Tab-separated table of C-alpha atoms (C1' of nucleotides) in Angstrom:
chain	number	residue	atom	x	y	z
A	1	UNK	CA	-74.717	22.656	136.852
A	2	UNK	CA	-77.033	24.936	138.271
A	3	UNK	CA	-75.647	28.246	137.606
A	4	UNK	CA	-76.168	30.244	134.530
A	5	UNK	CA	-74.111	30.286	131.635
A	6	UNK	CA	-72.495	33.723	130.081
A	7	UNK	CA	-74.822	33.128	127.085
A	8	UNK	CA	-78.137	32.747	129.617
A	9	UNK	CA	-77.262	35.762	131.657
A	10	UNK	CA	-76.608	37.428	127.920
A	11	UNK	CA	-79.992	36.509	127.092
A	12	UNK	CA	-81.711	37.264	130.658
A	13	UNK	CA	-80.038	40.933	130.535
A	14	UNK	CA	-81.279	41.676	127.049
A	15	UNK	CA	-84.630	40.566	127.959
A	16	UNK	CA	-84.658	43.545	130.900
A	17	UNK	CA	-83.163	46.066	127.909
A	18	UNK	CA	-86.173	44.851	125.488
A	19	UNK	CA	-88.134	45.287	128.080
A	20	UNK	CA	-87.945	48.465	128.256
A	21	UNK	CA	-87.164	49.742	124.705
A	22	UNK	CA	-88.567	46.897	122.692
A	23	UNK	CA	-86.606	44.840	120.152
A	24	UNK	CA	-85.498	47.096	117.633
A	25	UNK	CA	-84.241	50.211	119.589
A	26	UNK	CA	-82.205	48.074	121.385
A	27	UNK	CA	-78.691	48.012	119.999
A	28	UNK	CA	-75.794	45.244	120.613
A	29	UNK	CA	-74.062	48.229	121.923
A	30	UNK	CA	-76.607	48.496	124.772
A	31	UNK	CA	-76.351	44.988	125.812
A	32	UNK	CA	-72.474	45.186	125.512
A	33	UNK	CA	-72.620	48.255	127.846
A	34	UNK	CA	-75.113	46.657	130.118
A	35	UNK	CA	-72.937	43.306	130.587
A	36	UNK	CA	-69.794	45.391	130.933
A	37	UNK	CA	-67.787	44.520	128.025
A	38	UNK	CA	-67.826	45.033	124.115
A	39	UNK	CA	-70.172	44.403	121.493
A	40	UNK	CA	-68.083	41.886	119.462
A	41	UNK	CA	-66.921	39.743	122.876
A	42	UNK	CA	-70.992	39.108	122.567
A	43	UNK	CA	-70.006	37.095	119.663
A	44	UNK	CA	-68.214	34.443	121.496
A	45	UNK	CA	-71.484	33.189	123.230
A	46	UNK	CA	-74.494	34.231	120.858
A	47	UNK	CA	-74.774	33.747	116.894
A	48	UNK	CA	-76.900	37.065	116.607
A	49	UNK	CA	-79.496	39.480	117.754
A	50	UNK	CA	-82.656	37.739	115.617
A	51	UNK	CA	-80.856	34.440	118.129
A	52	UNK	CA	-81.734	36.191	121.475
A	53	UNK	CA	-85.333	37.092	120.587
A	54	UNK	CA	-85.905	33.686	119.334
A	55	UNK	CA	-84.528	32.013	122.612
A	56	UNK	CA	-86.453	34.329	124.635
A	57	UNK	CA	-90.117	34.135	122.475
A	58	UNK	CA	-90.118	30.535	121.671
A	59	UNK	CA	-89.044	29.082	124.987
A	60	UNK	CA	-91.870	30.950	126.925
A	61	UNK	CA	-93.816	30.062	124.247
A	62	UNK	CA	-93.701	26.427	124.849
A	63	UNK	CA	-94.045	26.824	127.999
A	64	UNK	CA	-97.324	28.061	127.665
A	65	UNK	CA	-98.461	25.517	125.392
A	66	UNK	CA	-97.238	22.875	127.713
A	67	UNK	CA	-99.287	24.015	130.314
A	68	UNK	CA	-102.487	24.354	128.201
A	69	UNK	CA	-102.425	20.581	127.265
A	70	UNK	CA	-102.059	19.575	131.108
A	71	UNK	CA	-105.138	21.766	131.563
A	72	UNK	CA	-107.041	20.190	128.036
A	73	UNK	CA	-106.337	16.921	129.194
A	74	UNK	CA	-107.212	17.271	132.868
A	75	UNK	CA	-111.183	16.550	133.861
A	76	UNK	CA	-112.713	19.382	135.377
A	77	UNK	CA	-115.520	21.949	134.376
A	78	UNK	CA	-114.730	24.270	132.302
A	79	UNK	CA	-114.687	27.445	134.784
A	80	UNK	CA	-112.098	25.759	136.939
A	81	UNK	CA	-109.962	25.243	133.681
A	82	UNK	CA	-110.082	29.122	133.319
A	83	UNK	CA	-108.821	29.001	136.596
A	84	UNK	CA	-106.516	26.742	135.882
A	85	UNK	CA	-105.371	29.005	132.999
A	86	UNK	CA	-105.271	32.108	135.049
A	87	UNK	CA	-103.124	30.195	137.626
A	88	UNK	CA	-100.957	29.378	134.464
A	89	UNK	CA	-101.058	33.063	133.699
A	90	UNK	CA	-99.778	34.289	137.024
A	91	UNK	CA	-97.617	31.781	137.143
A	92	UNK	CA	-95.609	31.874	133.947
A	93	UNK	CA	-95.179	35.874	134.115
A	94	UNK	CA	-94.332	35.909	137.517
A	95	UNK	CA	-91.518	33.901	136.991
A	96	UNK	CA	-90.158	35.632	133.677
A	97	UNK	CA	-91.466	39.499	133.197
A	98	UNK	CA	-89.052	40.621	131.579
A	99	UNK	CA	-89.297	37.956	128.977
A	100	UNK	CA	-93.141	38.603	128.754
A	101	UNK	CA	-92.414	41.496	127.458
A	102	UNK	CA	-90.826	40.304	124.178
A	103	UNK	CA	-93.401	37.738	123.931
A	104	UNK	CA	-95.779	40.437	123.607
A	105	UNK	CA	-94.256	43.282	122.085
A	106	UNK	CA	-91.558	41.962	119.528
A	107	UNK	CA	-92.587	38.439	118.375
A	108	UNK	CA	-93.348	40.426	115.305
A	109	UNK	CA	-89.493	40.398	115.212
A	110	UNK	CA	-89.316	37.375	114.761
A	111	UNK	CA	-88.018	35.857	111.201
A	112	UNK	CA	-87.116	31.922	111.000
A	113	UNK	CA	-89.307	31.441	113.818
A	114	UNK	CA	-92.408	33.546	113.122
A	115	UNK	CA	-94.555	30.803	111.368
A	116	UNK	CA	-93.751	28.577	114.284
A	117	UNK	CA	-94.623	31.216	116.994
A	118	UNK	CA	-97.845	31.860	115.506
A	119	UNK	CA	-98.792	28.122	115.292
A	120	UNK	CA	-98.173	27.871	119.095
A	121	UNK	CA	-100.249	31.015	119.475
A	122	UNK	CA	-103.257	29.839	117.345
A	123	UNK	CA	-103.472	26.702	118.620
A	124	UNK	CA	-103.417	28.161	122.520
A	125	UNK	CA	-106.229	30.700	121.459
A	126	UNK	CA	-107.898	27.804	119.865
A	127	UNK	CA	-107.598	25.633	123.226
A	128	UNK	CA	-108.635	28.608	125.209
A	129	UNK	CA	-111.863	29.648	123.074
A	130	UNK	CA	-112.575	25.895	122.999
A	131	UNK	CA	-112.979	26.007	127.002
A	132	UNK	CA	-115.283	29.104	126.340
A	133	UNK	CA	-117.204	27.261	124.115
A	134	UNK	CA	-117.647	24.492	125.906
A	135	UNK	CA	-118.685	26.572	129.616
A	136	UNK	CA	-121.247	28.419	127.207
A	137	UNK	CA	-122.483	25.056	126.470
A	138	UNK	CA	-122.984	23.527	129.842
A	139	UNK	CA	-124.535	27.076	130.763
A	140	UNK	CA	-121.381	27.839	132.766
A	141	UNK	CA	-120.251	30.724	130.991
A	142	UNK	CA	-122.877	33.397	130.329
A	143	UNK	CA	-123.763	33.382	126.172
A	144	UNK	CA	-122.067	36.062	125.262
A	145	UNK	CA	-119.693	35.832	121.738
A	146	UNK	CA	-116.608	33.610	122.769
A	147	UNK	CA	-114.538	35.559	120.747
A	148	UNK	CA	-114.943	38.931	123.065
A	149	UNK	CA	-115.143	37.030	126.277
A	150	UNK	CA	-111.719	35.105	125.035
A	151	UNK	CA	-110.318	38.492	123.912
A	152	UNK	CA	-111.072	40.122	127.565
A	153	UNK	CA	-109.715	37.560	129.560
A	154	UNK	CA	-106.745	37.402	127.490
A	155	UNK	CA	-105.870	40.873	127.288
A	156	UNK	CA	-106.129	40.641	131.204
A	157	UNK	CA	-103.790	37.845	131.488
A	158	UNK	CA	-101.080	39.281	129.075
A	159	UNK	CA	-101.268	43.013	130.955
A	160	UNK	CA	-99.781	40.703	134.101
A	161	UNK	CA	-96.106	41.601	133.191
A	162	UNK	CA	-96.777	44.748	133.963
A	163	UNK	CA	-98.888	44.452	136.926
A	164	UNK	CA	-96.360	41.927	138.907
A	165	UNK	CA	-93.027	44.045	139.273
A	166	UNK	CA	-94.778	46.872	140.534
A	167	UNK	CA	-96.429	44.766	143.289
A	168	UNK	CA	-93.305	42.785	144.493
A	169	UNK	CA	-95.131	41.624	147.970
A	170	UNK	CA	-98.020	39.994	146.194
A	171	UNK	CA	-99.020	36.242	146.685
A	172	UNK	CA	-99.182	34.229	143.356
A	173	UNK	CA	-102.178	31.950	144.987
A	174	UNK	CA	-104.104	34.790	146.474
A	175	UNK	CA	-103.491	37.435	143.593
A	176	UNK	CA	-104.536	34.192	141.152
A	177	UNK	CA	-107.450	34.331	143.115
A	178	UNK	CA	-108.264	37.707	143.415
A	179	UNK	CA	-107.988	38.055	139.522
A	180	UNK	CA	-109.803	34.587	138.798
A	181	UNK	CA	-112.708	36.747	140.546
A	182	UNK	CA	-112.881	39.968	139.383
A	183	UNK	CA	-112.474	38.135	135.530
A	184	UNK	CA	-114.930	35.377	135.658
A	185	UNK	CA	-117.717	36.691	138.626
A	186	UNK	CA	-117.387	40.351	137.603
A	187	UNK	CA	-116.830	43.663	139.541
A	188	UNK	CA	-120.141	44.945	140.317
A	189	UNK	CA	-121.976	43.653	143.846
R	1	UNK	CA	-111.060	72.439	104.176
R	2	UNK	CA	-112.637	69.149	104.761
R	3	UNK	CA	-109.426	67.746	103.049
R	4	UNK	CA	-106.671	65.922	104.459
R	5	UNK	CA	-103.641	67.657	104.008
R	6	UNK	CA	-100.238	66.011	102.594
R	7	UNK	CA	-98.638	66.225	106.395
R	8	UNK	CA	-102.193	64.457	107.623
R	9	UNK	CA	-101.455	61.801	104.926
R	10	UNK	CA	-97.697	61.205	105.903
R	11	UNK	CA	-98.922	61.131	109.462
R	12	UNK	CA	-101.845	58.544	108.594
R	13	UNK	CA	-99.985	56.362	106.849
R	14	UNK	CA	-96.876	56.354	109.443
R	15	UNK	CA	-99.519	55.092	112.240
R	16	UNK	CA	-100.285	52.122	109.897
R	17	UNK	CA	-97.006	51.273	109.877
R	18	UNK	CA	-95.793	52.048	113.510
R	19	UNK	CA	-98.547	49.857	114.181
R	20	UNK	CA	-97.280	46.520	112.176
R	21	UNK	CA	-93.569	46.951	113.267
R	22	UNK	CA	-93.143	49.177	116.183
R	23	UNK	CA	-91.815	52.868	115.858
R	24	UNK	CA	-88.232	52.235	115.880
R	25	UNK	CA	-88.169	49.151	113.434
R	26	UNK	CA	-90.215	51.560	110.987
R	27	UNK	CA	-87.394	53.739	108.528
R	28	UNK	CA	-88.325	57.163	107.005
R	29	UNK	CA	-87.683	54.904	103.822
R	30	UNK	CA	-90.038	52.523	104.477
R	31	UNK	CA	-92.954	55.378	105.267
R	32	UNK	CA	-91.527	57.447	101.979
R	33	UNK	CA	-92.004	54.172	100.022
R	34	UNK	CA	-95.609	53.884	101.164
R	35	UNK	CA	-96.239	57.377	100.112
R	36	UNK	CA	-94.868	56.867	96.510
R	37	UNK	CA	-92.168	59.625	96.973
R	38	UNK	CA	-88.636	59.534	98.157
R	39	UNK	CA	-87.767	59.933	102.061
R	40	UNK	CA	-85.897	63.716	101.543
R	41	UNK	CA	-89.735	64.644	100.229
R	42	UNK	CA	-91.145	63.781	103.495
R	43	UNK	CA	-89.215	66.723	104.926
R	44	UNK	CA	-91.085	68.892	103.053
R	45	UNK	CA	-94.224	68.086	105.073
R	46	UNK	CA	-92.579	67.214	108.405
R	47	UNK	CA	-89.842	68.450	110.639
R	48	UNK	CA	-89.008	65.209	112.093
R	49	UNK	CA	-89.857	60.783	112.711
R	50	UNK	CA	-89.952	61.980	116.421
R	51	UNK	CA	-92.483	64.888	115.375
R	52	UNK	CA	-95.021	62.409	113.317
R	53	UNK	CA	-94.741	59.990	117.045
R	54	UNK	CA	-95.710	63.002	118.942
R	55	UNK	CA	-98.517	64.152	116.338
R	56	UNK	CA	-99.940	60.958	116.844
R	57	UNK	CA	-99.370	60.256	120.423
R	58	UNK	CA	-100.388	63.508	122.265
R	59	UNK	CA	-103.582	64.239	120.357
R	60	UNK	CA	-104.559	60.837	121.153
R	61	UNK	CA	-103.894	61.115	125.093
R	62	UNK	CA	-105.721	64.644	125.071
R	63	UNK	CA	-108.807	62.929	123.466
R	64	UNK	CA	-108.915	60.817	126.086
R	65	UNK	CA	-107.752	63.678	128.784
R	66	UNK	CA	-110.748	65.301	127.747
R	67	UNK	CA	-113.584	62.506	127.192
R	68	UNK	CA	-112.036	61.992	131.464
R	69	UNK	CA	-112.802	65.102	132.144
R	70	UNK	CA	-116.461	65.061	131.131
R	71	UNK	CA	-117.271	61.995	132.680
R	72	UNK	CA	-115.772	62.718	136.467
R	73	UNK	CA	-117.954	65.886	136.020
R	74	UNK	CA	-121.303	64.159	135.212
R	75	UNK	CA	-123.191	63.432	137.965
R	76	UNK	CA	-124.028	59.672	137.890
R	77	UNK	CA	-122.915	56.555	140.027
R	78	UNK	CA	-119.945	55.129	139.789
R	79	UNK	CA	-120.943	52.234	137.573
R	80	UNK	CA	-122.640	54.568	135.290
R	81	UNK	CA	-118.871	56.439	134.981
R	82	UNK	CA	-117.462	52.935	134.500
R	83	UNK	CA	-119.757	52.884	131.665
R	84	UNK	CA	-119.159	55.767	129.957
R	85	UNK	CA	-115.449	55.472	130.674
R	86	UNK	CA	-115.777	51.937	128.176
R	87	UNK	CA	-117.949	53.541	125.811
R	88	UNK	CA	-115.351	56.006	125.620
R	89	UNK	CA	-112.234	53.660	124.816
R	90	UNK	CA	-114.280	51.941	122.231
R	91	UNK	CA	-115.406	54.841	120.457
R	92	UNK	CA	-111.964	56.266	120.753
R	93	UNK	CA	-110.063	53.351	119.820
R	94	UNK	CA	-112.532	52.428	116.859
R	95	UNK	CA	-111.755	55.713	115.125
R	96	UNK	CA	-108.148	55.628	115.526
R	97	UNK	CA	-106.943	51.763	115.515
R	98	UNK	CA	-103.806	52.311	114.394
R	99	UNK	CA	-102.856	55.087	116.619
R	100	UNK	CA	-104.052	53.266	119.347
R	101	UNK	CA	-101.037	50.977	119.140
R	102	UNK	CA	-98.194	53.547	118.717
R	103	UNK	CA	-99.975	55.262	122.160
R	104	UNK	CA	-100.159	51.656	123.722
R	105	UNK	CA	-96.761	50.469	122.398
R	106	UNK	CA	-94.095	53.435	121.702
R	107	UNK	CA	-94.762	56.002	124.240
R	108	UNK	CA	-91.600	55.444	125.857
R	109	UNK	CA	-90.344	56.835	122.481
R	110	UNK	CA	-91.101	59.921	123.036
R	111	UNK	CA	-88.437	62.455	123.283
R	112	UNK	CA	-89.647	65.936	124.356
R	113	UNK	CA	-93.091	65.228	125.537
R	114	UNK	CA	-92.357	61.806	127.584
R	115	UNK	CA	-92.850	63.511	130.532
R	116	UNK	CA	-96.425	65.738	129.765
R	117	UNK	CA	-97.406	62.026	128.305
R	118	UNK	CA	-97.275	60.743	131.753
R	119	UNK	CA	-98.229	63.150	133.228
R	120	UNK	CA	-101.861	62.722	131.397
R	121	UNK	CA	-101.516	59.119	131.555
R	122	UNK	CA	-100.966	59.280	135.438
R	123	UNK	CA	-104.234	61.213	135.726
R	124	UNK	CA	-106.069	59.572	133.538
R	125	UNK	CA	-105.079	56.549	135.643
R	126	UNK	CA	-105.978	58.514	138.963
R	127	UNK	CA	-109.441	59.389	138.021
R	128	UNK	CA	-110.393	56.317	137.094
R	129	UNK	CA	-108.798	54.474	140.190
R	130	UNK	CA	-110.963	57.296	142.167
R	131	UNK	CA	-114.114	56.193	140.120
R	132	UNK	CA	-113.263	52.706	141.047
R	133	UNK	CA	-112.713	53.555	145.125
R	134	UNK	CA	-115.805	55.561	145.498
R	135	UNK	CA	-117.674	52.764	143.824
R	136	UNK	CA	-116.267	50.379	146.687
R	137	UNK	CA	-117.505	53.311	148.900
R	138	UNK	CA	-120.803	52.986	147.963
R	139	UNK	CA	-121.126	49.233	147.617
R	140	UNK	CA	-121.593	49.384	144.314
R	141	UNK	CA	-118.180	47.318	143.189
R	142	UNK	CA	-116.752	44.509	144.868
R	143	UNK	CA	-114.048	45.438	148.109
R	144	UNK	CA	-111.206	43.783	146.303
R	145	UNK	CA	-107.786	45.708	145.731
R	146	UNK	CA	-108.755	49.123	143.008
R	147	UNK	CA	-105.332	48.792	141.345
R	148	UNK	CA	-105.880	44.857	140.394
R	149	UNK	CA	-109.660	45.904	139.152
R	150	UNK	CA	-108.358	48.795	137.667
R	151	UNK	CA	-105.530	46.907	136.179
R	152	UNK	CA	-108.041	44.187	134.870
R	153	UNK	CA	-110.478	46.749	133.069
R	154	UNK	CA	-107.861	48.923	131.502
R	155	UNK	CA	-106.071	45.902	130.313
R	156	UNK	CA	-108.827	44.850	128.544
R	157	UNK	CA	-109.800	48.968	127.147
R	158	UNK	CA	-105.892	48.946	126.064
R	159	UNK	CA	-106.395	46.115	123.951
R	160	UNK	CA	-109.152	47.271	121.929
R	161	UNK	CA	-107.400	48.747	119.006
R	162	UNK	CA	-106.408	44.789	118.123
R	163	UNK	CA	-110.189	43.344	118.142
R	164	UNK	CA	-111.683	46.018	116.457
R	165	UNK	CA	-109.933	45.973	112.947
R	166	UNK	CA	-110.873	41.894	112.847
R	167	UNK	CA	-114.426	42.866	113.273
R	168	UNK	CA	-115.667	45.273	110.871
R	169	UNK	CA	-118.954	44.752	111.182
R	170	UNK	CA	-119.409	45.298	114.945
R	171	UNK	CA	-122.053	47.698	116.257
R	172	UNK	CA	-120.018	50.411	118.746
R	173	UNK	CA	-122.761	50.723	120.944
R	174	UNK	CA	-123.651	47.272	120.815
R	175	UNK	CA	-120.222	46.018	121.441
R	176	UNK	CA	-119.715	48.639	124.350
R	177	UNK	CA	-122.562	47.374	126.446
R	178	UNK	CA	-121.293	43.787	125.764
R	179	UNK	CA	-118.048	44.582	127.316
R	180	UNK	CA	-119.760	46.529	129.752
R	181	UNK	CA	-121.597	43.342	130.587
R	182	UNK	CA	-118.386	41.088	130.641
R	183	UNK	CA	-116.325	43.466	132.612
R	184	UNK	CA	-118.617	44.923	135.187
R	185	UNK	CA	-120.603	41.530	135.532
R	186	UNK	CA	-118.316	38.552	134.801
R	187	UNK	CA	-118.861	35.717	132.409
R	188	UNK	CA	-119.939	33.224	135.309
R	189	UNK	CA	-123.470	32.491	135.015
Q	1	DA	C1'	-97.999	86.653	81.736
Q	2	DA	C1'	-95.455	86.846	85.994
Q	3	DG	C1'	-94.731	85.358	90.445
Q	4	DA	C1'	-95.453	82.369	94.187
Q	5	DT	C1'	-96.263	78.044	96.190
Q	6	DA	C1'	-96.557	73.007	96.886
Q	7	DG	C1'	-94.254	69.119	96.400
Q	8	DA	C1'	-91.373	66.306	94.225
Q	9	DC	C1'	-86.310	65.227	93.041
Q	10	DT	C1'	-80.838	64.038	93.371
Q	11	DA	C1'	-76.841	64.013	96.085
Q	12	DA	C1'	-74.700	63.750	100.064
Q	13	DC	C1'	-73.587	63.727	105.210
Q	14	DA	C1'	-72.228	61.916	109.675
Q	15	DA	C1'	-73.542	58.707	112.816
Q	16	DA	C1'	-75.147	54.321	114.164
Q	17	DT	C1'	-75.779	49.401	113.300
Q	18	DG	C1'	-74.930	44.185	113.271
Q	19	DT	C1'	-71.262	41.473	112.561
Q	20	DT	C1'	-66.511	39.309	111.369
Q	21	DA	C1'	-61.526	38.514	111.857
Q	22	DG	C1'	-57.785	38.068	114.379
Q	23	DT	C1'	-55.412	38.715	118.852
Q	24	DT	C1'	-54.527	38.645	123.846
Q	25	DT	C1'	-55.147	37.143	128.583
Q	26	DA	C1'	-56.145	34.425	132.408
Q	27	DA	C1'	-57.912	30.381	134.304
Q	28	DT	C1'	-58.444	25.157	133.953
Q	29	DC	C1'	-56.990	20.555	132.954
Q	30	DA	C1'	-53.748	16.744	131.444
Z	1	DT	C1'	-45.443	22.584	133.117
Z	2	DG	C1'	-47.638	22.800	128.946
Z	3	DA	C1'	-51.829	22.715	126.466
Z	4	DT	C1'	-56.431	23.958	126.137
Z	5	DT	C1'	-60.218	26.767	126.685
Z	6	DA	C1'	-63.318	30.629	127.969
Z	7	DA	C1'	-63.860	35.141	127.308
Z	8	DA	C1'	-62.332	39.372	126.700
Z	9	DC	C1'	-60.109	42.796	123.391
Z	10	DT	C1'	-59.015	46.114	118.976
Z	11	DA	C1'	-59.926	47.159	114.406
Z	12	DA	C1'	-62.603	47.232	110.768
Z	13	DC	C1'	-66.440	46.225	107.368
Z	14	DA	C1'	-70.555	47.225	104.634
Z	15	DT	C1'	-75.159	48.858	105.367
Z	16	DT	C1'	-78.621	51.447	107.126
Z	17	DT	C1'	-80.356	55.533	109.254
Z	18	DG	C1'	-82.300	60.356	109.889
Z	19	DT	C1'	-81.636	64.446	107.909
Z	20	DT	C1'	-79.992	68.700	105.107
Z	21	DA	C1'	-79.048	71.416	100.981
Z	22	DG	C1'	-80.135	72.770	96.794
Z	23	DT	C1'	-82.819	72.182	92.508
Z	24	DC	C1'	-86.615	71.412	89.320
Z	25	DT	C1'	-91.556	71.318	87.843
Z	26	DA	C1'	-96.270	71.935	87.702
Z	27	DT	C1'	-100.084	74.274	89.424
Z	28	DC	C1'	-102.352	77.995	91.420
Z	29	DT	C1'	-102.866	83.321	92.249
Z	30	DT	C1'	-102.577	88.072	90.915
DNA sequence: AAGATAGACTAACAAATGTTAGTTTAATCA
DNA sequence: TGATTAAACTAACATTTGTTAGTCTATCTT
């Protein structure tokens, strides 16, 4: 089975409406409307609204700390993991922007899952300001305080949902690149 | 009057809120409950929830409208403008935290003045972008694409409201030119 | 003291919200 | 063909929501 369930395109299309409105403005009405049907036939393939934003948040979420223990555990310097971390970056959004969105905006949302989201999240900052740390160390990384060099790479790399529909033609490698420039060598010449 | 007035109160303590759970997830109980008083006596004060959202929005996105407008008209390079334009965010941003997220995060709740709200945002956007192109002119920043650069620095400027409030004891200036130093000249050493 | 004002209150409203129950319809499988 | 299932429907529910109307009280101002 390679094509997507009712419940996954349920799920997909709510992600574009929460997207746009966030979370709460967004009622089951709207996602009725926007699947073409009625609020309650939503019913026969989701449990709730709280259900969506958990499937959307927590999948991505994993996803992302997945891909930060193949970069801990792989043996490089520490500027080419922030590469490797960038190329994560580029990578993950490209392939779910709508999605990003919730992940930024509404995991506040959240209620079962909101202890567990912001384990994943503080131990991926933790990993991330480790690598900082550690490039600081072996005179890599200029020593600056890890915690505002972590914060301005970060903001960068969670901005890219917004960047990437707006520049449908772009090149994941190259763009990767371009950004993995301009964040670690700086703008000025 | 030096004094804040009862609608400046309402409207303070709304941004605090707005900022924790979003503008639409925020009731005019749950601000009437942080006042101490009942939601009908927030009527007294205000005409409308949509009315505190544009208080808080506009006046912020004049501020920086304005703090724009000085800085294209001084006559320094464009690094120095990239400069000021960071010292502006921070100082803006530190005095208003938690309206900096309702302008970051609930524009696109804005009713009546959605479309003057882009309309400064757009050339807000469009000065700096000029800033960043006449700096490429000049040699003085990097020839890589101005909307990714542009894109990477404001990314970073949006974000500040969220580091700020974690560390009180930061030095404006000081923190500015450390930014400064991380955006303009990278973190590689 | 009389009048005005600021600022709270109770009561109520119409609309919107997430969700449940039970039913119908059309396609799939034995 | 008959049974099963996927997926839609109508109707309704209990709350929640933003807001209005009208009233009361204490504090200023004249």
């Amino acid at each position: 089975m390679r094509v997507e369930t009712r419940k996954q395109e349920i799920i997909r299309v709510a992600a574009t409406l929460f997207k746009d409105k966030g979370y709460s403005a967004v009622t089951m009405r709207d996602l009725a409307k926007a699947m073409g049907i009625k609020a309650a036939s939503l019913y026969n393939h989701i449990n709730s609204k709280q259900d969506i934003l958990k499937d959307i948040i927590i999948s991505l979420a994993e996803e992302f700390t997945a891909g930060m223990a193949t970069i801990m555990a792989s043996q490089v310097s520490s500027l080419d993991k922030l590469n490797q971390i960038i190329a994560l970056h580029v990578n993950i959004a490209g392939r779910n922007t709508d999605e990003m969105a919730s992940l930024n905006n509404d995991w506040m949302h959240l209620e079962e899952k909101l202890e567990y989201y912001l384990q994943l999240r503080e131990n991926y900052e933790a990993n991330f300001r480790s690598i900082i740390k550690q490039g600081i160390g072996t005179k890599e990384i200029i020593d600056l305080d890890p915690d505002t060099i972590l914060f301005s790479i970060l903001s960068t790399l969670r901005s890219l949902y917004l960047w990437i529909p707006d520049h449908e033609d772009y090149n994941p490698n190259q763009f990767a690149a371009e950004l993995a420039e301009i964040l670690l060598h700086g703008i000025n010449k």
